[in-house]
Every structure is written in C-alpha cells, then in structure tokens.
CSV table of N, CA, C and O in Angstrom, one decimal:
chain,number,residue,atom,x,y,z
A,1,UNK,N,4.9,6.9,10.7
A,1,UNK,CA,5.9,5.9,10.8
A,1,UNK,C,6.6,5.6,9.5
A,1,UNK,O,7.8,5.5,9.3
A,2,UNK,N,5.5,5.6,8.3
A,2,UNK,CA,6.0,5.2,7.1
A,2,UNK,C,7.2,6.4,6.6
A,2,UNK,O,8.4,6.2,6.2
A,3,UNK,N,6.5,7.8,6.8
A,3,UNK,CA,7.2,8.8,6.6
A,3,UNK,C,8.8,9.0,7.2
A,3,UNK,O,9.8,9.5,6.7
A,4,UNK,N,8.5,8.5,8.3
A,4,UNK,CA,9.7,8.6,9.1
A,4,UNK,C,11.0,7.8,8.6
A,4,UNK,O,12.2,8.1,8.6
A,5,UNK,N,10.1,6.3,8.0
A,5,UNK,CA,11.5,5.3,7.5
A,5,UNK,C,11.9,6.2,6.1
A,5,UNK,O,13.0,6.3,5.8
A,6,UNK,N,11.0,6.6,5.6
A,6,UNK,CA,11.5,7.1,3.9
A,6,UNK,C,12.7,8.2,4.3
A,6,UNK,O,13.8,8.5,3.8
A,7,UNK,N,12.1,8.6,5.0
A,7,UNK,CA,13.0,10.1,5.4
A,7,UNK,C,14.2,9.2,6.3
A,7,UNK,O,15.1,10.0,6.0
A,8,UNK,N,14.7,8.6,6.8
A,8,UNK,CA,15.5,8.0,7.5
A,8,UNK,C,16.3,7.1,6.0
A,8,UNK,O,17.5,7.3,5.8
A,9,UNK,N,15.7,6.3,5.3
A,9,UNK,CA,16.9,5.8,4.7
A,9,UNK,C,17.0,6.8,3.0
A,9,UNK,O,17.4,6.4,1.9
A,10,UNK,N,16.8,7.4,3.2
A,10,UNK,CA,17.4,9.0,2.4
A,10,UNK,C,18.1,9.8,2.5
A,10,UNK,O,18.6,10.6,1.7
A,11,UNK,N,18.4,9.8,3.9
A,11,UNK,CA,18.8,11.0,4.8
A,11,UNK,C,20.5,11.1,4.5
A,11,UNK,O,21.1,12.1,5.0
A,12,UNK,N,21.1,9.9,3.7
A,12,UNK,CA,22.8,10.1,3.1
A,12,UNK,C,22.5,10.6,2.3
A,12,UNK,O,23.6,11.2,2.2
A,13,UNK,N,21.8,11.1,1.3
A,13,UNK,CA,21.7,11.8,0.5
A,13,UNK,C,21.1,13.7,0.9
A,13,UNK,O,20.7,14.5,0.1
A,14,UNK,N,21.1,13.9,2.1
A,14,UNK,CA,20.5,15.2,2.2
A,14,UNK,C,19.7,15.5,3.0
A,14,UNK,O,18.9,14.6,3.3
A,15,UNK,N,19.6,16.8,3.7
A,15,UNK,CA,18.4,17.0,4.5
A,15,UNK,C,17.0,17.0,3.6
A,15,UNK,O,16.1,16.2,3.8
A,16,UNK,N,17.0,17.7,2.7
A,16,UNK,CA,16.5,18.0,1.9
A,16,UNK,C,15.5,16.9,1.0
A,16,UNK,O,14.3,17.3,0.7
A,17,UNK,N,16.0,15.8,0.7
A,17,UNK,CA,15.9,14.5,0.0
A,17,UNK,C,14.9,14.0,1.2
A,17,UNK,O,13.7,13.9,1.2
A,18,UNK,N,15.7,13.8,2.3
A,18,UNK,CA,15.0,13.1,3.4
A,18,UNK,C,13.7,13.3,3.5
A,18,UNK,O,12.7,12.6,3.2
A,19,UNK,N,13.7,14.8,4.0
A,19,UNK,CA,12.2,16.0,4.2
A,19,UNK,C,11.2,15.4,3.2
A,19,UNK,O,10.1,14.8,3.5
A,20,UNK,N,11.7,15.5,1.7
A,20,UNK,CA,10.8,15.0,0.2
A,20,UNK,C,10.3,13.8,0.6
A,20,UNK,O,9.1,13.7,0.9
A,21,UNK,N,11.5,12.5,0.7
A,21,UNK,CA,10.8,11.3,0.6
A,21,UNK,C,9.9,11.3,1.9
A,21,UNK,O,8.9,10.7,1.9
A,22,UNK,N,10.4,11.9,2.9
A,22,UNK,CA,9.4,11.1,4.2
A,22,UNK,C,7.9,11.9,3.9
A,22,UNK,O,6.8,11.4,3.7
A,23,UNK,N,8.3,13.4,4.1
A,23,UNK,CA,6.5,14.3,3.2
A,23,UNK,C,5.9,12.9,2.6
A,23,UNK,O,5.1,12.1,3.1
A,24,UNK,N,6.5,13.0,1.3
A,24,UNK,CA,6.4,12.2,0.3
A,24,UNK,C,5.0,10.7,0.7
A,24,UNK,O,3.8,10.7,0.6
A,25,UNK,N,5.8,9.7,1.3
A,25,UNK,CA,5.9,8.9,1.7
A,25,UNK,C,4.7,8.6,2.9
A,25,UNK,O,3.9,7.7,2.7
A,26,UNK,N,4.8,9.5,4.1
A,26,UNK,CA,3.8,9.6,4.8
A,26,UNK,C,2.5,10.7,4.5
A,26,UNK,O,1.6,10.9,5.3
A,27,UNK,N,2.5,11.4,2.9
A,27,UNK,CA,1.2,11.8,2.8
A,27,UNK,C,0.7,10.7,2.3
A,27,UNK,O,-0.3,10.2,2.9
A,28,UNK,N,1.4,10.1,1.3
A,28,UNK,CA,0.6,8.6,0.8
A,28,UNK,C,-0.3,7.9,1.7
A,28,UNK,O,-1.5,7.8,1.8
A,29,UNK,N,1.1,7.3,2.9
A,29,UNK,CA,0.7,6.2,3.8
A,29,UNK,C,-0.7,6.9,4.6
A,29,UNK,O,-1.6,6.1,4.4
A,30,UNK,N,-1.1,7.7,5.2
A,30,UNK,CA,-2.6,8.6,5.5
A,30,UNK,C,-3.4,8.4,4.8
A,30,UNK,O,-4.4,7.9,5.3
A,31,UNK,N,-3.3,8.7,3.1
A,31,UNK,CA,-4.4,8.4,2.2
A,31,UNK,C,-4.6,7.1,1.6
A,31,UNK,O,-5.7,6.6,1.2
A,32,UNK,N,-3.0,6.3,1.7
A,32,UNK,CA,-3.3,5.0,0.8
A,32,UNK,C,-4.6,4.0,1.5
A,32,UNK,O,-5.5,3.5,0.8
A,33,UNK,N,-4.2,3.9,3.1
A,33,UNK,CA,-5.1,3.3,4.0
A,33,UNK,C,-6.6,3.2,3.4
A,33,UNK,O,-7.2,2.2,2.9
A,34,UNK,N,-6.9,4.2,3.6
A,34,UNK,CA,-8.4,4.4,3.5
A,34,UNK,C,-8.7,4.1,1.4
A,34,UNK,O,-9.7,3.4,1.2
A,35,UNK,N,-7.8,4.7,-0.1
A,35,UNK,CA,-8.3,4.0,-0.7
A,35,UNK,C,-7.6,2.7,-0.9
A,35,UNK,O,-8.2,2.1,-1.8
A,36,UNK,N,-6.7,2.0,-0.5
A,36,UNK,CA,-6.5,0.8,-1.0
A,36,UNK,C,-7.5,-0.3,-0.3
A,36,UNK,O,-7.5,-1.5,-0.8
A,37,UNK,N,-8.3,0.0,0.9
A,37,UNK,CA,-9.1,-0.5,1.4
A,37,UNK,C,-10.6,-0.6,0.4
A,37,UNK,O,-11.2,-1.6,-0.1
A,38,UNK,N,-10.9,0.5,0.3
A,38,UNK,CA,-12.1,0.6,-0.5
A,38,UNK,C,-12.2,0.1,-1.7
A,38,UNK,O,-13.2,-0.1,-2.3
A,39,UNK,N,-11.0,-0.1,-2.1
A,39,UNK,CA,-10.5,-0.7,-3.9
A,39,UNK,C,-10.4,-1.7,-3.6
A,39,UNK,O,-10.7,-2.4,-4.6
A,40,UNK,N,-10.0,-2.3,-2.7
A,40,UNK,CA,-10.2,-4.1,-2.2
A,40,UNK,C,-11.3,-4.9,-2.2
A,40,UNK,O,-11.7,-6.0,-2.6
A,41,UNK,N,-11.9,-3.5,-1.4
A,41,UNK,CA,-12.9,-4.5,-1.1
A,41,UNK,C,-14.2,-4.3,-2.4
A,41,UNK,O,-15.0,-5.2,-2.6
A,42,UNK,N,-14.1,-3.2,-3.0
A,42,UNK,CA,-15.2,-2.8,-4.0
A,42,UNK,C,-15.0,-4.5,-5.0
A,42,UNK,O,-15.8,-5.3,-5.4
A,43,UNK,N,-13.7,-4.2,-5.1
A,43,UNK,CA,-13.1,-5.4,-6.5
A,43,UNK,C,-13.8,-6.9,-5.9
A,43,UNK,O,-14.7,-7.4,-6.5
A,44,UNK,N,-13.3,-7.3,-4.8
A,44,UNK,CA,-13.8,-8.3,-4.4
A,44,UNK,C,-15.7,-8.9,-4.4
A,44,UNK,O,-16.2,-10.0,-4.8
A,45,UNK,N,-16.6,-7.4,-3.7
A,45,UNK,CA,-18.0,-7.3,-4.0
A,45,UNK,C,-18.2,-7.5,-6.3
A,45,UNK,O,-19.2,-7.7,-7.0
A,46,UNK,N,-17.3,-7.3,-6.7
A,46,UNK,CA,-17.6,-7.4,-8.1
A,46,UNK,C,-16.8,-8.4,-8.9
A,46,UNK,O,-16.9,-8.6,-10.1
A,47,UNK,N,-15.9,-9.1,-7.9
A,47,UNK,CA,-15.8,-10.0,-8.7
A,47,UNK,C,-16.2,-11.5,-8.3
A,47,UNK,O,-16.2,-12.5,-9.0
A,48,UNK,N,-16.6,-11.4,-7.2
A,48,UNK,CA,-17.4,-12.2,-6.3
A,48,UNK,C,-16.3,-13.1,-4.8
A,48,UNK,O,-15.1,-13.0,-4.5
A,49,UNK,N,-17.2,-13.8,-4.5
A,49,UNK,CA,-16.3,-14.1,-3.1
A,49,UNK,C,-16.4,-15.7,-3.6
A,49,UNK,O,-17.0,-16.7,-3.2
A,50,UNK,N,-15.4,-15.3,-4.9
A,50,UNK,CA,-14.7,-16.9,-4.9
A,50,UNK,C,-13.0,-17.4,-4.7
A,50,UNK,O,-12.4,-16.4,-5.2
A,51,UNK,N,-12.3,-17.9,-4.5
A,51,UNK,CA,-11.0,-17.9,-5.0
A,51,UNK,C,-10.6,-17.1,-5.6
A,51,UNK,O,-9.8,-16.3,-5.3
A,52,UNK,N,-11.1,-17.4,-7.2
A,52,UNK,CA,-10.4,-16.3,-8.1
A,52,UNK,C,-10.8,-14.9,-7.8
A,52,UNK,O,-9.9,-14.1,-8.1
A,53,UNK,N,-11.9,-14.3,-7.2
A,53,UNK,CA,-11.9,-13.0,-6.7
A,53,UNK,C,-11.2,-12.7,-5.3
A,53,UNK,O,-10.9,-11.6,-4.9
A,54,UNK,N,-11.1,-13.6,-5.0
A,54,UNK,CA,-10.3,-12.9,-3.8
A,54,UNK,C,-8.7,-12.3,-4.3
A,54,UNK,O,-8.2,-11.2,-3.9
A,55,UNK,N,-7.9,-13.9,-5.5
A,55,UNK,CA,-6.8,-13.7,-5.4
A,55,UNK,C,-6.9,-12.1,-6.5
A,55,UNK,O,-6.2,-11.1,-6.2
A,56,UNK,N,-7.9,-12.1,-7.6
A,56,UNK,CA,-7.5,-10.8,-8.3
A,56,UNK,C,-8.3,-9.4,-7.7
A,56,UNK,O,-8.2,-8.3,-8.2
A,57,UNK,N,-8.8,-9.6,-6.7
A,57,UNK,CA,-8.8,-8.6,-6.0
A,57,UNK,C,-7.5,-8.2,-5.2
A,57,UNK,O,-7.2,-7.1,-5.6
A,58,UNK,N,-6.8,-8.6,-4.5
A,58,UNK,CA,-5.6,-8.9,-3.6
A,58,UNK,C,-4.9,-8.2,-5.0
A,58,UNK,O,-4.9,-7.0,-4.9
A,59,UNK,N,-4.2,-8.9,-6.1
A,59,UNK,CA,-3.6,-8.5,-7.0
A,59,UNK,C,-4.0,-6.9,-7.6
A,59,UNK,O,-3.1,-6.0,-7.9
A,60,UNK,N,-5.0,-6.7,-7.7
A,60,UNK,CA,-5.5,-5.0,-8.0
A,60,UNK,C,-5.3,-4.4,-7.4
A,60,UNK,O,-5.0,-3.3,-7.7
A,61,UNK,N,-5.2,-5.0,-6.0
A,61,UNK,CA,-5.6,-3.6,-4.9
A,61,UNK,C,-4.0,-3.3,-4.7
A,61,UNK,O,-3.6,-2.1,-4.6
A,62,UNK,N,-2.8,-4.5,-4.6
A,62,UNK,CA,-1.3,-4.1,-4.7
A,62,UNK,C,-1.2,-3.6,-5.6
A,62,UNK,O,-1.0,-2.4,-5.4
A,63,UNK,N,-1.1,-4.0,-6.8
A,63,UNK,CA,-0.8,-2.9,-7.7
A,63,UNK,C,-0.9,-0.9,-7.9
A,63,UNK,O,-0.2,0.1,-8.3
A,64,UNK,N,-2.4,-1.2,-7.0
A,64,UNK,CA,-2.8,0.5,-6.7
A,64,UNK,C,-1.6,0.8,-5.5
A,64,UNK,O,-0.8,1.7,-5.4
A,65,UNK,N,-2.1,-0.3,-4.5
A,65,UNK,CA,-0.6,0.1,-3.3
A,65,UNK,C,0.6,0.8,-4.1
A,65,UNK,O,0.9,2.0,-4.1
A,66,UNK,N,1.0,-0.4,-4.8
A,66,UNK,CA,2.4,0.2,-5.2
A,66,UNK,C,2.7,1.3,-6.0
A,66,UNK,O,3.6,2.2,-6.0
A,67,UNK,N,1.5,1.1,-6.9
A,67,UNK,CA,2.1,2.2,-8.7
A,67,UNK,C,2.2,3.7,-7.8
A,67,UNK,O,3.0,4.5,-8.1
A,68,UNK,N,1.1,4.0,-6.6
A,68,UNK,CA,0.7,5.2,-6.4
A,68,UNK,C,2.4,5.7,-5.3
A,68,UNK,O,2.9,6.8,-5.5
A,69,UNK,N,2.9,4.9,-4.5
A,69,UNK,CA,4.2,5.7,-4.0
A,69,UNK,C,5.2,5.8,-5.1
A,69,UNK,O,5.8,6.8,-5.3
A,70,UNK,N,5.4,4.4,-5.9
A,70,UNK,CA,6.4,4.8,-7.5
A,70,UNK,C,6.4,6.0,-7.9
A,70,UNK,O,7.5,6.6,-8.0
A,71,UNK,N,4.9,6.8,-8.5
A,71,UNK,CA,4.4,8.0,-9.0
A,71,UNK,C,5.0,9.1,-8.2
A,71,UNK,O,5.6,10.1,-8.6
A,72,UNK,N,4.5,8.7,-6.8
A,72,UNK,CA,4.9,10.3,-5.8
A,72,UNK,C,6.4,10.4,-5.6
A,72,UNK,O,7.0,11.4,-6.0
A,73,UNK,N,6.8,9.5,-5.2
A,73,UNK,CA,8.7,9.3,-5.2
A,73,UNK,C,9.1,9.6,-6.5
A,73,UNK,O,10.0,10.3,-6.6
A,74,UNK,N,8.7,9.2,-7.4
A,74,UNK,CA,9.0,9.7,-8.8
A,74,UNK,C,9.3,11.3,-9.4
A,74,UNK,O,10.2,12.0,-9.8
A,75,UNK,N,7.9,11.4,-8.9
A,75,UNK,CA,7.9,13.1,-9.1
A,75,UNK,C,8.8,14.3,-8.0
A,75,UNK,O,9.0,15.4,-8.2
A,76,UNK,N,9.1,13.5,-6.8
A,76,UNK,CA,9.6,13.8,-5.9
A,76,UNK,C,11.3,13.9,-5.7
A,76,UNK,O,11.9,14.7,-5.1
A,77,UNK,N,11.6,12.9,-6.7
A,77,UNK,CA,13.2,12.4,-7.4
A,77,UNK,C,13.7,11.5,-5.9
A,77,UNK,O,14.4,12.0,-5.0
A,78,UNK,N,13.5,10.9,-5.8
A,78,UNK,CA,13.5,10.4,-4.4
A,78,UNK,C,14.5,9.5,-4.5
A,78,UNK,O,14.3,8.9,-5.6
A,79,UNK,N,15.5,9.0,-4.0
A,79,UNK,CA,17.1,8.1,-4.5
A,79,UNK,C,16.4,6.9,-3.8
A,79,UNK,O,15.6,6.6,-4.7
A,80,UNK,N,16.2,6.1,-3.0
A,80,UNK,CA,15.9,5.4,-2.2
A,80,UNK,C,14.4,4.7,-2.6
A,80,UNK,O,13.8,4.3,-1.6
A,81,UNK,N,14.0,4.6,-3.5
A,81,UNK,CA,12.8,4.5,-3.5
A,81,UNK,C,12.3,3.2,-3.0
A,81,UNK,O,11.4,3.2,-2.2
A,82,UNK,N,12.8,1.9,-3.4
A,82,UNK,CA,12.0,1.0,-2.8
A,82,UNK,C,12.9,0.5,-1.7
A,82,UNK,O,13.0,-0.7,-1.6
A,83,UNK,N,13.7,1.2,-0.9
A,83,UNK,CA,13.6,0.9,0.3
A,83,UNK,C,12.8,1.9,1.4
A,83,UNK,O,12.9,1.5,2.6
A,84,UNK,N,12.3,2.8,1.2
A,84,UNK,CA,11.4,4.2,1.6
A,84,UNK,C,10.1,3.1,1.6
A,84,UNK,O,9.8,2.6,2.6
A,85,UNK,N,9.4,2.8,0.3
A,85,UNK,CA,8.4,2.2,0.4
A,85,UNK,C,8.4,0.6,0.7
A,85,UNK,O,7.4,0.1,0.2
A,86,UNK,N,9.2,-0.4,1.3
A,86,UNK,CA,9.0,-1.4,1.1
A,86,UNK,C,8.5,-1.8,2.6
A,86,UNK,O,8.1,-3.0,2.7
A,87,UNK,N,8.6,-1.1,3.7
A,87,UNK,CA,8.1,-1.2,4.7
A,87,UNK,C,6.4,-1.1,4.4
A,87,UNK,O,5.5,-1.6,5.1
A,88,UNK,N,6.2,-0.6,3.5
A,88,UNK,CA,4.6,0.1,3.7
A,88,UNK,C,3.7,-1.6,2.6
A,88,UNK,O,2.6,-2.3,2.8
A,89,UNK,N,4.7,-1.7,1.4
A,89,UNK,CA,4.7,-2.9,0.9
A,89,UNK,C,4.1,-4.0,1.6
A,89,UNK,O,3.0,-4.5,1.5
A,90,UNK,N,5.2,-4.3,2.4
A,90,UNK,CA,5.1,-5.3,3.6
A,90,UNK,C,4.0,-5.3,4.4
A,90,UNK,O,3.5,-6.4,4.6
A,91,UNK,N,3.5,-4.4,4.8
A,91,UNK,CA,2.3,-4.0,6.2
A,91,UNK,C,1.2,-3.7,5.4
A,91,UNK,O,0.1,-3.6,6.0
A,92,UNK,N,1.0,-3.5,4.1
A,92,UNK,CA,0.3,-2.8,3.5
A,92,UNK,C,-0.4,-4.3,2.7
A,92,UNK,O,-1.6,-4.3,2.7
A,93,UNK,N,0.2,-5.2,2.3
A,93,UNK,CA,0.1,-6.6,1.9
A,93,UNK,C,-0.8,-7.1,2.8
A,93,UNK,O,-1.9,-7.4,2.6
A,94,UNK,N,-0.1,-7.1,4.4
A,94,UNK,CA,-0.7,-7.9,5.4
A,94,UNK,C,-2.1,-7.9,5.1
A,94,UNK,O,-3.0,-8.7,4.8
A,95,UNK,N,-1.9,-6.4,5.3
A,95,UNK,CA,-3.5,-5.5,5.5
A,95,UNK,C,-4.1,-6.0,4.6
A,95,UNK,O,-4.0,-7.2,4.7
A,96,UNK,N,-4.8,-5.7,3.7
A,96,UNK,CA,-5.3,-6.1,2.6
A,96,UNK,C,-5.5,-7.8,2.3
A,96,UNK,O,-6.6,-8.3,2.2
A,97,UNK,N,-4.4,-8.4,2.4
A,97,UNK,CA,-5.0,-9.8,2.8
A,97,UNK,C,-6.0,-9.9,3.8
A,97,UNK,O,-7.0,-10.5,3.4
A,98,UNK,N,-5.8,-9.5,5.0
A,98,UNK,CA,-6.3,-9.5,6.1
A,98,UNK,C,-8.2,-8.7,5.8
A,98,UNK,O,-9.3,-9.2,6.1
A,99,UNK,N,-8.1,-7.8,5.4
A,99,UNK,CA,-9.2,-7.2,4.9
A,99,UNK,C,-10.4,-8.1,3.6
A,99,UNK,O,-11.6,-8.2,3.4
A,100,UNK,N,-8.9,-8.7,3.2
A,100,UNK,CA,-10.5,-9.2,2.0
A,100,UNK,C,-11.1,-10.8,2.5
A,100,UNK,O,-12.2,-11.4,2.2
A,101,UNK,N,-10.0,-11.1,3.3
A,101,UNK,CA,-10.2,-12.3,3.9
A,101,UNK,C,-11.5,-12.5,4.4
A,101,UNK,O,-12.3,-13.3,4.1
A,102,UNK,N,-11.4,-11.2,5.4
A,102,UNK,CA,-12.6,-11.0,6.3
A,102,UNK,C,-13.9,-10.9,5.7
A,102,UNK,O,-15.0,-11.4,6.2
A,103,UNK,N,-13.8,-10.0,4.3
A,103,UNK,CA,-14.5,-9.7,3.2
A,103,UNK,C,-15.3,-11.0,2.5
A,103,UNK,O,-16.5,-11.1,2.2
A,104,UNK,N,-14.4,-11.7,2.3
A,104,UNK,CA,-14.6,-13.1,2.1
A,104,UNK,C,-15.1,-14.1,2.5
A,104,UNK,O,-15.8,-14.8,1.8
A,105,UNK,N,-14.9,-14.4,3.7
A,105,UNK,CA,-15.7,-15.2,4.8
A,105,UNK,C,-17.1,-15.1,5.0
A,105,UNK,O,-18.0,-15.9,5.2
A,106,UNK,N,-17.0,-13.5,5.0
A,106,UNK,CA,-19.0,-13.1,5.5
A,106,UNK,C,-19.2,-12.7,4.5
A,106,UNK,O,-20.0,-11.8,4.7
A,107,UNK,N,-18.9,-12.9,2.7
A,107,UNK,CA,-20.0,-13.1,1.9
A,107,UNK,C,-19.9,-14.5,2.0
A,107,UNK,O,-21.0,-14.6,2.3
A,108,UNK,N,-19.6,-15.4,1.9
A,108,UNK,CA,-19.2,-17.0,1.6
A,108,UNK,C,-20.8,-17.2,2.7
A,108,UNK,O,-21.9,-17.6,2.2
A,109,UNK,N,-20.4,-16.9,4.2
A,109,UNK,CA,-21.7,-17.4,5.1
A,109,UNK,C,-22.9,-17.1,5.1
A,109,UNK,O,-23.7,-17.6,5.8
C-alpha cells in the first residue's frame, strides 16, 4: 500500500522514479513494522511505564520511523519525498501509540 502511494505521487516525474520510490518505500514499510515495534516497546521496558517513558519512548521509536525512509529515499534520489512517506508517518504514529499504550497499561496493572 505504502509502496504503491510512493510510486503514485512520483510517477510526474518518471516511470522510473516511481518504480525507485514505491520499491523504495514498500521495502521499508515490510521491515519498518516489525523493527519500529520492537524499538518501542524495548525503550518503553527500559525506561519504565511512566509518563515520561512512554512519551520518550513514542519520541525514539518516530524518529527511527522517520530517519530510516529519509536515508532510503535519499539514496534512492527520490523527488517527492515526504509526500511518498507521510502516509506511512501518519499510520505508522497511530501504530506505535497504540502499541506502547497497550505496553503501558499491562506493565502499570
């Protein structure tokens, strides 16, 4: 899906471009899943299940979201860059709130 939007709003600039950013884009979105999850929740187990760990957990684990499609679109030359990734931004936020929340709750009880 992710792949698909990258490669869709690239696609004025080239078949070519497209192909890059969407590859690009949906190899991430496959792998980011599984580590931005693991990096969430590791950060959160060490920095404990209080407020402040939840919020700098949340804050770490975006950061890794983001820097890691910047890097691949980067190397990729990709024209469109944060409109390719801002869908994944978006859903990718959810997620991760949603994940440490849960994280949070059942160390708290």
């Amino acid at each position: 899906m992710y792949g698909g939007w990258a490669a869709f709003v690239n696609s004025d600039h080239g078949a070519a471009m497209a192909w890059r950013a969407g590859l690009g884009q949906g190899s991430y979105a496959f792998v980011s899943t599984w580590l931005v999850t693991a990096m969430a929740r590791g950060a959160l187990q060490r920095l404990g299940a209080t407020p402040a760990g939840l919020v700098l957990s949340f804050l770490a684990s975006f950061a890794v979201m983001l820097s890691f499609p910047l890097l691949i679109h980067a190397v990729l030359g990709t024209i469109d860059v944060w409109e390719a990734i801002a869908p994944g931004l978006v859903w990718g936020s959810g997620y991760i709130a949603f994940v440490l929340w849960l994280d949070y709750r059942g160390r708290r009880d």
